[in-house]
Coordinates of C-alpha atoms and ligand atoms in Angstrom, one line a residue:
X3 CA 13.3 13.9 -25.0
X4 CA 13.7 15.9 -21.7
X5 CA 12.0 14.4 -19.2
X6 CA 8.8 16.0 -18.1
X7 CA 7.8 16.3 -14.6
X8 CA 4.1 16.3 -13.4
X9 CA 3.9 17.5 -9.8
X10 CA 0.7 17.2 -7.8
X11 CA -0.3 19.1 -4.5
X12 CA -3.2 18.7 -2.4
X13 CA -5.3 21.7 -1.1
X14 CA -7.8 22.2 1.6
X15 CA -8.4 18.9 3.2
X16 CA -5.4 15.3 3.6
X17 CA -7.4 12.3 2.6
X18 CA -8.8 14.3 -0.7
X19 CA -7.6 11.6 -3.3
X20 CA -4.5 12.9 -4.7
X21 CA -2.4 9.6 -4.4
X22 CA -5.2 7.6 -6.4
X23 CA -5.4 10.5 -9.0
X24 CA -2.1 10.6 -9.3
X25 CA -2.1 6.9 -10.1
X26 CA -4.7 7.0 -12.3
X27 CA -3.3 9.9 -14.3
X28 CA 0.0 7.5 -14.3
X29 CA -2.0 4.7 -15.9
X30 CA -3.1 7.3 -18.5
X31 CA 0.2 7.8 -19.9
X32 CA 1.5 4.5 -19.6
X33 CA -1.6 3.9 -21.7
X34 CA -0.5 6.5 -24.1
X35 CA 3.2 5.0 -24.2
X36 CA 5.3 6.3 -22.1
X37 CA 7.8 5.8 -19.9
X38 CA 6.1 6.7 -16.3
X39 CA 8.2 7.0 -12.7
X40 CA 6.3 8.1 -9.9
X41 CA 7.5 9.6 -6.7
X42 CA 6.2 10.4 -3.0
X43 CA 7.8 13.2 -1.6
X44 CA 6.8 13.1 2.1
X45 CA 6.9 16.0 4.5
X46 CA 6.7 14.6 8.2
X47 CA 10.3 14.1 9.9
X48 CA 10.2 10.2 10.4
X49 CA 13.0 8.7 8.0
X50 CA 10.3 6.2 7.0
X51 CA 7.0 5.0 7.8
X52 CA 8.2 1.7 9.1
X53 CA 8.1 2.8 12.7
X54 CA 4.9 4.9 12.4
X55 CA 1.9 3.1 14.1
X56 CA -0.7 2.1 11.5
X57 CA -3.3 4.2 13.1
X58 CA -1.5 7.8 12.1
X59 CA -0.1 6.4 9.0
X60 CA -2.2 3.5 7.7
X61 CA -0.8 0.6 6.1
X62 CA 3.1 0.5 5.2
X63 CA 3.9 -0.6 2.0
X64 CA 7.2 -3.1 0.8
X65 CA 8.8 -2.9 -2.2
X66 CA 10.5 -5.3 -3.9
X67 CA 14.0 -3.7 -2.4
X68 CA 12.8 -3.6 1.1
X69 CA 11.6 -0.1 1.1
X70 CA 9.3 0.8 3.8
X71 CA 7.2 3.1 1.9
X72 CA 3.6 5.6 2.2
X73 CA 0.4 3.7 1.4
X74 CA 0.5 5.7 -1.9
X75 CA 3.1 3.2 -3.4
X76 CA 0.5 0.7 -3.5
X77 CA -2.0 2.6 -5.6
X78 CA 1.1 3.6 -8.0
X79 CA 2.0 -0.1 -8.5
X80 CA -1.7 -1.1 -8.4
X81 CA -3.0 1.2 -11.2
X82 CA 0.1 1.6 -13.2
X83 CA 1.7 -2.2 -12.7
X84 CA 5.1 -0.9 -12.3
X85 CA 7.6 -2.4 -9.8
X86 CA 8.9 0.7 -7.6
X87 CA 12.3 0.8 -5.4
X88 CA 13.7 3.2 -2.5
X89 CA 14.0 6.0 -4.6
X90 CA 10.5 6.5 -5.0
X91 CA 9.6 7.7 -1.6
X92 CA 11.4 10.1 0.6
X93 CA 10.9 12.0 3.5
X94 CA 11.9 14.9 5.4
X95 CA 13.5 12.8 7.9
X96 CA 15.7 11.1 5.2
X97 CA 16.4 14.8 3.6
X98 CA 17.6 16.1 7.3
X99 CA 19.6 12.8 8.0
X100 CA 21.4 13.4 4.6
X101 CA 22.4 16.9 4.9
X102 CA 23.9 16.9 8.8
X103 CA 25.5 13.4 7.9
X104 CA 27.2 15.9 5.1
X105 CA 27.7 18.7 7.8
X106 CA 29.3 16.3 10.2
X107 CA 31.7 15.0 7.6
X108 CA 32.7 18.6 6.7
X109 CA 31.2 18.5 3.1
X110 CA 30.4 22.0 3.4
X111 CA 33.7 23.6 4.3
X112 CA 32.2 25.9 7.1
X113 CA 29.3 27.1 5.4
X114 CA 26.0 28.1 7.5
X115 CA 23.4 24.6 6.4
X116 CA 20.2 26.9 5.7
X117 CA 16.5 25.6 4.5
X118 CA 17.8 27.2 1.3
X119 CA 19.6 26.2 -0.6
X120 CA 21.2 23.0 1.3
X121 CA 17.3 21.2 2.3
X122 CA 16.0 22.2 -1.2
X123 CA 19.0 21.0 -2.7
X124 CA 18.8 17.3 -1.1
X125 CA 15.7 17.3 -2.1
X126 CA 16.0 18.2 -5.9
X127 CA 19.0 15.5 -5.9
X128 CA 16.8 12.9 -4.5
X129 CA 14.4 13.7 -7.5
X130 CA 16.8 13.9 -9.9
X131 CA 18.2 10.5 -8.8
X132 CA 14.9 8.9 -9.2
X133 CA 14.8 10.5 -13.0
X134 CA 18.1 8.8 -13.5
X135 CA 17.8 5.4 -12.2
X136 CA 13.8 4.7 -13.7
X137 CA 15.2 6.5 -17.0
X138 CA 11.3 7.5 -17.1
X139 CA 10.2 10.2 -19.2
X140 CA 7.4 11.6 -17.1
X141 CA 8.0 11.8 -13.3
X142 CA 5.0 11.9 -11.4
X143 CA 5.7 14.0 -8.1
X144 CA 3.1 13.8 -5.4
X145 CA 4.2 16.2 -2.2
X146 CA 2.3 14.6 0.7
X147 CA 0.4 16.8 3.0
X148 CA -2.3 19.6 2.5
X149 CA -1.0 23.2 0.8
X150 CA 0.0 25.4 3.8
X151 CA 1.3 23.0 5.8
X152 CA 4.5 24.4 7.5
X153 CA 6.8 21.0 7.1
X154 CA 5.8 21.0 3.3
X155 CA 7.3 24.3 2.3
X156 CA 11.0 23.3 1.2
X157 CA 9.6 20.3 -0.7
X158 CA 6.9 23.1 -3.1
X159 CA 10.4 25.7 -2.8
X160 CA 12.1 23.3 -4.3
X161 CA 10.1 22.1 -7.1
X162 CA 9.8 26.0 -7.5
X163 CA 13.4 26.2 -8.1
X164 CA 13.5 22.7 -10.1
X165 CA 10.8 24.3 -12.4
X166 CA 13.0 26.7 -14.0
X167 CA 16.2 24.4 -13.8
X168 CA 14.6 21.2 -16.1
X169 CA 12.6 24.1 -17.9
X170 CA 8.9 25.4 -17.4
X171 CA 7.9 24.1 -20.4
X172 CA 8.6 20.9 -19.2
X173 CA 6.7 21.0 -15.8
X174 CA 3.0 20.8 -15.0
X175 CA 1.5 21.4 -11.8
X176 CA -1.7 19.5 -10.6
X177 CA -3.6 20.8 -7.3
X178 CA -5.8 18.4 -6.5
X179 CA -8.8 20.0 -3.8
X180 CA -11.9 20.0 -2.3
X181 CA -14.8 21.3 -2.7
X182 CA -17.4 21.1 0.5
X183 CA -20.9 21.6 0.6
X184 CA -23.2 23.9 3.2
X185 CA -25.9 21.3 4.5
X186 CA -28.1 23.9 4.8
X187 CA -28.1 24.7 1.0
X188 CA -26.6 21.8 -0.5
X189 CA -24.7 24.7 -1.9
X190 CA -21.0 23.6 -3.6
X191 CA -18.2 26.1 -2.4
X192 CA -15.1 27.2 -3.9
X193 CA -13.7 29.5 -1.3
X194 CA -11.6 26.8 0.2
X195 CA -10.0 26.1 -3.2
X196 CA -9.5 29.8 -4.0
X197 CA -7.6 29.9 -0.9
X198 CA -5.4 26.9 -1.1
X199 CA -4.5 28.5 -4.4
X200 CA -3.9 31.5 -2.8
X201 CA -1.3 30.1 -0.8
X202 CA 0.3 27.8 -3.4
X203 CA 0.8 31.5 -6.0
X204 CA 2.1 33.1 -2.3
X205 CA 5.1 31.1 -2.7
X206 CA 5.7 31.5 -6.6
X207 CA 4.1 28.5 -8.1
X208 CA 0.6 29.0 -10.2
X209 CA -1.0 25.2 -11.1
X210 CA -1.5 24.5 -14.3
X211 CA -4.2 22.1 -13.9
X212 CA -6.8 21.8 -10.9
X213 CA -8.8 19.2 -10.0
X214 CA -11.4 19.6 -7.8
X215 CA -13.1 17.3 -5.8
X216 CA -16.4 16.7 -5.0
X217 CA -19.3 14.2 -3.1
X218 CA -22.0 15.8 -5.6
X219 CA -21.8 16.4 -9.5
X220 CA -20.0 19.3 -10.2
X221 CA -21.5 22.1 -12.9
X222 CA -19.3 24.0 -15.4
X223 CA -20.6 27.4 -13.6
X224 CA -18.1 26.4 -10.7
X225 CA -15.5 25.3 -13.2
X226 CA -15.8 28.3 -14.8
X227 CA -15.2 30.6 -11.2
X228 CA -12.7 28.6 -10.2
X229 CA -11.0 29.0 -13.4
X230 CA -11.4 32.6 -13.0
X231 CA -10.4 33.3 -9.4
X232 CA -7.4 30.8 -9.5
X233 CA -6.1 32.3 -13.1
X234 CA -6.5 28.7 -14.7
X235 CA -7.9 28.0 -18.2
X236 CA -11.2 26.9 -18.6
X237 CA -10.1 23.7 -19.4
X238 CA -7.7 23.1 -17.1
X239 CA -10.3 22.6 -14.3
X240 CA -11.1 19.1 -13.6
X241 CA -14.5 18.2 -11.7
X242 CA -13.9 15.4 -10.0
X243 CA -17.0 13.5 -8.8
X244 CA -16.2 10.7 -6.3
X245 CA -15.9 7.7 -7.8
X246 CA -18.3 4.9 -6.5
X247 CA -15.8 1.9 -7.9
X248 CA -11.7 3.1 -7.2
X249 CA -10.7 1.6 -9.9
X250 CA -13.3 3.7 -12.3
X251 CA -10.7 6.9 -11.2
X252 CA -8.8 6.5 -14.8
X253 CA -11.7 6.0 -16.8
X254 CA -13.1 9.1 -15.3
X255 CA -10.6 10.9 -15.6
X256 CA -9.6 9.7 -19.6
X257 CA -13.6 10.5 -20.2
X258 CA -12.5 14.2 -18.9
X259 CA -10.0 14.7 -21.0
X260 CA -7.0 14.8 -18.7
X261 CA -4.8 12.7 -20.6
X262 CA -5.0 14.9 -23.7
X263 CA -4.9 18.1 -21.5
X264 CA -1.2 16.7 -20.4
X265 CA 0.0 16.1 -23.4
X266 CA -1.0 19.1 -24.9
X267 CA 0.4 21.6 -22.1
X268 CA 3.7 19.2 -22.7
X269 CA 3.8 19.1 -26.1
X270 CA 3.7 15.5 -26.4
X271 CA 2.8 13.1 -28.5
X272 CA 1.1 9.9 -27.7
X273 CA 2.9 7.0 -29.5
X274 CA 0.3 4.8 -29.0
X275 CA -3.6 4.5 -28.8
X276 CA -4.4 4.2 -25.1
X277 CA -6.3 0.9 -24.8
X278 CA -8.6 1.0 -21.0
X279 CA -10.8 -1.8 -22.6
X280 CA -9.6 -4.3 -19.8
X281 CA -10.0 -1.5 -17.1
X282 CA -14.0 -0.4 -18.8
X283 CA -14.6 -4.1 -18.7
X284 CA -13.0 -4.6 -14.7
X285 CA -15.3 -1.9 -13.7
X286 CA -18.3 -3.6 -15.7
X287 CA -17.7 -6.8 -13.7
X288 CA -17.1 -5.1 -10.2
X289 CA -20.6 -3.4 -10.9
X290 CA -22.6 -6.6 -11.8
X291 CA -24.8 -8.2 -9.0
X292 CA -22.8 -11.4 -7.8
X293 CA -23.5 -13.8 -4.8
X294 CA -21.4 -12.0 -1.9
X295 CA -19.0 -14.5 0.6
X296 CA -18.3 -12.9 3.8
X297 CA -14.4 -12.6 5.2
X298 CA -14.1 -11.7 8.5
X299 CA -10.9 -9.8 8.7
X300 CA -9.2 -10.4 12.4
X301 CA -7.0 -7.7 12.7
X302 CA -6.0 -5.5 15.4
X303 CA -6.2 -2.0 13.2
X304 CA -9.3 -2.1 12.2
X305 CA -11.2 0.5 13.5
X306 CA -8.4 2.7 10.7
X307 CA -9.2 0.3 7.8
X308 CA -6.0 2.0 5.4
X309 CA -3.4 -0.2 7.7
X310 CA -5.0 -3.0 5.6
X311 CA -5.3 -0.8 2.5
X312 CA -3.2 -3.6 0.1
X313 CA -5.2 -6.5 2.4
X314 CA -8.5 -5.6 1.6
X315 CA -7.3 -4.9 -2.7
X316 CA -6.1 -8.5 -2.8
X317 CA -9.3 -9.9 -1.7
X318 CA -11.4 -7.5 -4.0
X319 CA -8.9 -8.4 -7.1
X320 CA -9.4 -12.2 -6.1
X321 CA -13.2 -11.7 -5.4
X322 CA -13.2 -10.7 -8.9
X323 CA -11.4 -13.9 -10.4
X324 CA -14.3 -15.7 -8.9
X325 CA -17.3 -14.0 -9.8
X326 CA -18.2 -12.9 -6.7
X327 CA -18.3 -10.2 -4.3
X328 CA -16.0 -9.4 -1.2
X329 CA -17.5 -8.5 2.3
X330 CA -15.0 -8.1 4.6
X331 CA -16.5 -7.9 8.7
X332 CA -13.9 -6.5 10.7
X333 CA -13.1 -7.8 13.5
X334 CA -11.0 -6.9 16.4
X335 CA -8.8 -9.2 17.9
X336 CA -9.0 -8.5 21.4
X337 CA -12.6 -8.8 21.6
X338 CA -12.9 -12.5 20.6
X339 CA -10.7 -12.3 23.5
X340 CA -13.6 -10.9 25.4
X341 CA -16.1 -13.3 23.7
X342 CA -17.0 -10.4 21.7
X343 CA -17.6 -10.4 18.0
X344 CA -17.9 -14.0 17.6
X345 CA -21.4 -13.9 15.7
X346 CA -19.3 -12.5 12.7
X347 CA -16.7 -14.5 12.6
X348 CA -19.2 -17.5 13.0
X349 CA -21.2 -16.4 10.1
X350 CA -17.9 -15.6 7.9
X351 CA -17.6 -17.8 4.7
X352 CA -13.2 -17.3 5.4
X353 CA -11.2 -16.1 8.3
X354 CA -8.2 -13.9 7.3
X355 CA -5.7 -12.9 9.7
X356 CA -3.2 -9.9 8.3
X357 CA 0.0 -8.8 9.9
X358 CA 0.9 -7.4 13.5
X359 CA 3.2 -6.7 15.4
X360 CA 3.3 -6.5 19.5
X361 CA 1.4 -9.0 21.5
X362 CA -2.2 -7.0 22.4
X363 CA -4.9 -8.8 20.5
X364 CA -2.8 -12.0 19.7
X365 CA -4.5 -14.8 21.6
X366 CA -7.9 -13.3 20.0
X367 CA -6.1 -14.3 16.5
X368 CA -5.0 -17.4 17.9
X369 CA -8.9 -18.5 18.8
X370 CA -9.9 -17.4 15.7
X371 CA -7.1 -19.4 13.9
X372 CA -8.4 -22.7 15.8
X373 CA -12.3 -21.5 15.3
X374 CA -11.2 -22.1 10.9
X375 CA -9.2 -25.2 12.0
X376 CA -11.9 -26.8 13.9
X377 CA -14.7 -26.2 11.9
X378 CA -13.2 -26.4 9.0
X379 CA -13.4 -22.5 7.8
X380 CA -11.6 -21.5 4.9
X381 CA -8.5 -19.5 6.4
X382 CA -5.3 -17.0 4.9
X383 CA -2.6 -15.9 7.2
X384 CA -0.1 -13.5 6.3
X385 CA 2.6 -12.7 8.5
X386 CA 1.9 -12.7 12.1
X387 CA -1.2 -14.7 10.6
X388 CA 1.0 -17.3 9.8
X389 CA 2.5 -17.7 13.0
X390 CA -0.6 -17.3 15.1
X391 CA -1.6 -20.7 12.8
X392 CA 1.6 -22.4 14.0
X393 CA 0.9 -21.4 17.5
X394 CA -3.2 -22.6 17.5
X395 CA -1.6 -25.5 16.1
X396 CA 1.3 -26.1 18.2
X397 CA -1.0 -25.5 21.4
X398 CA -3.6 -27.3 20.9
X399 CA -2.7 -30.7 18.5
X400 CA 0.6 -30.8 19.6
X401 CA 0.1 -30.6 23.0
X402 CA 2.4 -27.6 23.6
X403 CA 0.3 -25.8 25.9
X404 CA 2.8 -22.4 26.4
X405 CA 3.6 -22.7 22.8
X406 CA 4.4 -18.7 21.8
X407 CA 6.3 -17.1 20.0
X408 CA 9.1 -15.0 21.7
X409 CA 8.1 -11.8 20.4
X410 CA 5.2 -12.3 22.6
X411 CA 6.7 -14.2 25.7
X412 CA 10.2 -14.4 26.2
X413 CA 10.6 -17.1 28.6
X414 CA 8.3 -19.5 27.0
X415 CA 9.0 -23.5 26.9
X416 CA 8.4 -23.8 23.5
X417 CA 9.1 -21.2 21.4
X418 CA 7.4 -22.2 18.0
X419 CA 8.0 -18.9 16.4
X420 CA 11.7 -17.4 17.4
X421 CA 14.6 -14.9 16.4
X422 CA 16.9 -15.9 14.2
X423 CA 20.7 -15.8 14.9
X424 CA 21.1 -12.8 13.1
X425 CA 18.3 -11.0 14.1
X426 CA 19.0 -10.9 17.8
X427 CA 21.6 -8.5 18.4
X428 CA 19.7 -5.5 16.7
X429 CA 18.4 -2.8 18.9
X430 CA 17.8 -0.5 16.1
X431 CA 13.8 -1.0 15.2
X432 CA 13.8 1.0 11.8
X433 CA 14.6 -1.0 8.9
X434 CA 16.0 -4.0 10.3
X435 CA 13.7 -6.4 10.1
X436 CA 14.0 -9.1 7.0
X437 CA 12.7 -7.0 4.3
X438 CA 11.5 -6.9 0.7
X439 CA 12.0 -10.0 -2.0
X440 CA 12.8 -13.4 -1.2
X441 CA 12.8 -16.6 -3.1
X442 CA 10.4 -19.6 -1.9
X443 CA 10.4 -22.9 -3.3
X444 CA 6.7 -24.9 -3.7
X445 CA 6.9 -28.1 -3.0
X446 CA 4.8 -30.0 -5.1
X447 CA 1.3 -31.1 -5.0
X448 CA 0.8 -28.9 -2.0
X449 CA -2.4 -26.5 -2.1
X450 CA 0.2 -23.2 -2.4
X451 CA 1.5 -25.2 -5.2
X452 CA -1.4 -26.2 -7.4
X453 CA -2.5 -22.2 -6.3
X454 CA 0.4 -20.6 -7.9
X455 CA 0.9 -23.0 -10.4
X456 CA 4.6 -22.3 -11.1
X457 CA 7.8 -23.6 -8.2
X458 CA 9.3 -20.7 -7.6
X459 CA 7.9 -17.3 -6.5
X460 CA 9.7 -14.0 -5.3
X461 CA 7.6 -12.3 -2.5
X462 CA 7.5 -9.3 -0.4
X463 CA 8.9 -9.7 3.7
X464 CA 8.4 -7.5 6.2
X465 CA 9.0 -9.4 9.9
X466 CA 11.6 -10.3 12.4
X467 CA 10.5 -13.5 13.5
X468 CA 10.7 -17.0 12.2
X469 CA 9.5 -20.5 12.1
X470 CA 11.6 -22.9 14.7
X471 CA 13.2 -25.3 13.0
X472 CA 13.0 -27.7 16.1
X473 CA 9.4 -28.2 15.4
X474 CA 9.7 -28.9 12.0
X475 CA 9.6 -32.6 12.1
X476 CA 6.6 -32.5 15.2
X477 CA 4.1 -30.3 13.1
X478 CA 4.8 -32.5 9.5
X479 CA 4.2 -35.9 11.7
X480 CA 0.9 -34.6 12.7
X481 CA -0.6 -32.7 9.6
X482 CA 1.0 -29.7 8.9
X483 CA 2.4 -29.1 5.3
X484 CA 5.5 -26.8 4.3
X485 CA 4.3 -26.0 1.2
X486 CA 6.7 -23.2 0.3
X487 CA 10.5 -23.1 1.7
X488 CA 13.6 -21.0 1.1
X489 CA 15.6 -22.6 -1.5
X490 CA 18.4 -23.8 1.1
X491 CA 15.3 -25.1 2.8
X492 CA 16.3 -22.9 5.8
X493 CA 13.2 -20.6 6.3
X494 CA 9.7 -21.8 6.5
X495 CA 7.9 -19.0 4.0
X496 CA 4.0 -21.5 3.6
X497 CA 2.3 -23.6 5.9
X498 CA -0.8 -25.4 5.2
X499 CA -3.3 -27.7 6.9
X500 CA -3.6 -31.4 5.3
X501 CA -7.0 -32.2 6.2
X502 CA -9.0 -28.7 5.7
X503 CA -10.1 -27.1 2.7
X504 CA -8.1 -24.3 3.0
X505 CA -5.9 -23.2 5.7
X506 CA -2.9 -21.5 4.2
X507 CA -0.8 -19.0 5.2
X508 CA 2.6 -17.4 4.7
X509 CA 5.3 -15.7 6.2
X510 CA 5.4 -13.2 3.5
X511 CA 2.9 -10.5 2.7
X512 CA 1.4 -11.5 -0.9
X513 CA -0.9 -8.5 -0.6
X514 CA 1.7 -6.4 -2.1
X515 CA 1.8 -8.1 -5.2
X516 CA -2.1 -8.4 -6.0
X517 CA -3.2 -6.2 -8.7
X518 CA -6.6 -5.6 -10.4
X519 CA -5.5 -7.4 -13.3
X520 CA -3.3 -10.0 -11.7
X521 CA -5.0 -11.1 -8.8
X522 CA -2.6 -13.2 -6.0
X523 CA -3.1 -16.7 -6.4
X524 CA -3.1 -17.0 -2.4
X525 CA -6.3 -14.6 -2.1
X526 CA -8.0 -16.4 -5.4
X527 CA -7.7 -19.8 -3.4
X528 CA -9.0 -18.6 -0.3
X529 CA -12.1 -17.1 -2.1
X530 CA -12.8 -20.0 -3.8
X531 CA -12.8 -22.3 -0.6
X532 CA -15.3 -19.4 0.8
X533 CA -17.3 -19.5 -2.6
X534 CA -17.7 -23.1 -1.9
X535 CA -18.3 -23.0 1.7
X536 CA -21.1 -20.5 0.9
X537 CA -23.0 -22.8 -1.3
X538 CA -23.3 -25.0 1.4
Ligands
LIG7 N1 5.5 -9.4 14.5 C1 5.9 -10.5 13.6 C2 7.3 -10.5 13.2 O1 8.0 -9.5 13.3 C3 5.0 -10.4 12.3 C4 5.2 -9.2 11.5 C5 4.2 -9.0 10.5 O2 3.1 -9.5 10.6 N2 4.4 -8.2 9.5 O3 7.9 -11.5 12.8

């Protein structure tokens, strides 16, 4: 079979949905058997997200390779449980870098490097190489971005141009948009749509399929004109009502008929009966009433919550697995700092402190670490959330008053948390830090341990600094557990507390792992100590 491609565009607004329908319309052929890739094609000019502060770009999510990928990724492997790798996100950054690197080196024997064909070119290779090493037999395309956009042209004039390469009988292309509504009237408007359309046809593609978007319920009159005006069948116009549960976006969509509508305009065949009785029955549960427990979520990001977008999954997935309700309070570092925002953390069932980088809001994490030690609040670092534990604890039970970690002070006695060797001549920041899968050893008996119930675990990195060996020996003597180590026993990847219900943490970032269906057993043992904690 040739393999199909399904390429989705977004129109009118950014933020409209497309990465979770593209997801969910991933799951739907999984479902129906087939072999499903997906890719982010991404217009802006950084080579990567990894240097892109989390409040233009939201969360950055690691593959098992490393990657430093769009926030997208993590819907893709959420909904569809597939492992992704590098090739499944690339930018325009990555596309320019490619092509001048080719210049420089002469590849192009004194031709003139032009938009087209040597920018659309890179960029059809790129696709085709992701079609070749996932062997899948539908790639799902999602160009990042809102139709119009200047910086997204080459990526739609190249799918143009792929279109009749791989065969236009072997393409579909999915507008996802927006439909907004007057105040005044409560009146639904299509204009917008019929524009973004517009633009899309201006440039030689027409989509196959749209779906449009919509706060309110959406009548088949409006289907019907958009149909009309953007010369799309009847039936190929999808109203989308916002979802009030995320993961109800594939059952929605299956209920409208989108997974037959692809296979039809592919001619394809399912080869299997899709089967979303575990997703009808997730949503069932996430619906129920259940008894809520309260996580305050320390972070310094959180007034843009998508920078903890795979964060605050986990703790949903693991509320689940305990029959209970997430709230997560977020809290901002810096003002505990202040003696601000205390009442919430106070009245929190857990404390969870996510990842960070730089040293503004750290000493706000660090009080919050000690409020869970102290009083015995159920707590889960994760990155930077593990070392702000070793720090709290290395201050305060150890005695090591300037204890720090020498991202954060340089000069500091006791540097708990430190570069390693190999880390300390880089001056490059993108990509360099320790990245992607590792292996970590459990020891046994430990709470990680009895968590994950297996000894060895592969999770996702994404940091620079360590745990100092030196202290090793001073933290165990006075209550502090390495639960999970690299196998040559080099790298500290778990701590825990001996004498607290649950104070774990890890240098790793187990958020990217959690799925709906699989929720990570680090998140399901922090919401249990909370669920306990909140009887009380
Ligand atoms: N800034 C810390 C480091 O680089 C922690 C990184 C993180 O939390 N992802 O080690």
């Amino acid at each position: 079979m040739a393999t199909k491609y399904l390429f989705f565009t977004g129109g009118v607004v950014s933020s409209v949905g497309k990465g979770v329908t593209a997801a969910a319309t991933g799951l739907l052929l999984k479902e129906r058997g087939f072999n499903v890739a997906v890719q982010k094609l991404d217009p802006y000019i950084n080579v990567d997200p990894g240097t892109m502060s989390p409040y233009q770009h939201g969360e950055v999510y690691v593959l098992d390779d490393g990657a430093e990928t769009d926030l997208d990724l993590g819907h893709y492997e959420r909904f569809i449980d597939i492992r992704l790798s590098r090739v499944s996100n690339f930018t325009t950054g990555q596309v320019y870098a490619e092509t001048i690197a080719k210049e420089r080196r002469g590849d192009f024997l004194g031709g003139t490097i032009q938009v087209i064909p040597h920018i659309t070119n890179e960029i059809k290779r790129r696709i085709g190489l992701a079609a070749k090493e996932t062997g899948a037999e539908i790639m799902i395309l999602e160009v990042g971005g809102t139709v119009g956009d200047i910086e997204s042209q080459p990526f739609l004039e190249a799918l143009r141009q792929l279109r009749n390469e791989v065969g236009r009988e072997n393409c579909l292309f999915v507008h996802v948009t927006w439909l907004p509504v007057i105040g005044a009237t409560g009146e639904i408007k299509t204009k917008p749509t019929q524009h973004s359309v517009a633009a899309l046809r201006s440039i030689g593609i027409s989509p196959n399929i749209i779906i449009a978007r919509a706060d309110q319920d959406i009548d088949q009159g409006l289907c019907d004109k958009i149909a009309l005006f953007c010369d799309v069948e009847k039936d190929a116009v999808i109203p989308m009502k916002t979802a009030s549960v995320l993961y109800e976006v594939p059952l929605l969509l299956d209920g409208l008929g989108v997974g037959e509508l692809i296979m039809n305009k592919l001619s394809l065949k399912a080869t299997r009966k899709p089967d979303m009785h575990p997703w009808e029955k997730l949503v069932t549960e996430v619906k129920k009433d259940k008894p809520t427990v309260n996580v305050a979520l320390v972070g310094k990001y959180v007034e843009l919550q998508d920078a903890y977008m795979s964060v605050r999954e986990a703790l949903k997935h693991a509320a689940l697995a305990n029959g209970v309700e997430v709230s997560i309070s977020w809290v901002h570092s810096a003002d505990l700092e202040k003696d601000k925002g205390w009442d919430v953390v106070k009245e929190a069932d857990a404390v969870l402190v996510p990842g960070g980088f730089g040293s503004r809001g750290v000493e706000g994490k660090i009080l919050a670490a000690r409020y869970a030690r102290e009083h015995k609040v159920p707590y889960l670092g994760l990155c930077l959330g593990m070392q702000v534990m070793c720090l709290e604890f290395a201050r305060d039970v150890l005695d090591l008053e300037d204890a720090n970690s020498s991202e954060f002070d340089r000069s500091t006695p006791h540097p708990v948390i430190d570069l390693m060797i190999d880390q300390r001549s880089i001056t490059d920041m993108g990509g360099t830090m320790r990245l992607g899968l590792y292996p970590c050893q459990l020891q046994p008996g430990t709470k990680a341990a009895n968590a994950y119930n297996v000894p060895n675990v592969d999770e996702r990195h994404r940091h620079r600094w360590e745990f100092n060996n030196s202290y090793r020996q001073q933290f165990e003597e006075n209550g502090m557990i390495f639960s999970g180590l690299s196998p040559d026993g080099r790298l500290v990847e778990i701590v825990e507390l001996k004498d607290h219900p649950y104070m774990v943490a890890s240098q790793f970032h187990p958020e990217f792992l959690s799925r709906p269906m699989k929720p990570h057993p680090l998140f399901v043992g922090l919401l249990k100590a909370a669920k306990e904690k909140a009887k009380k």
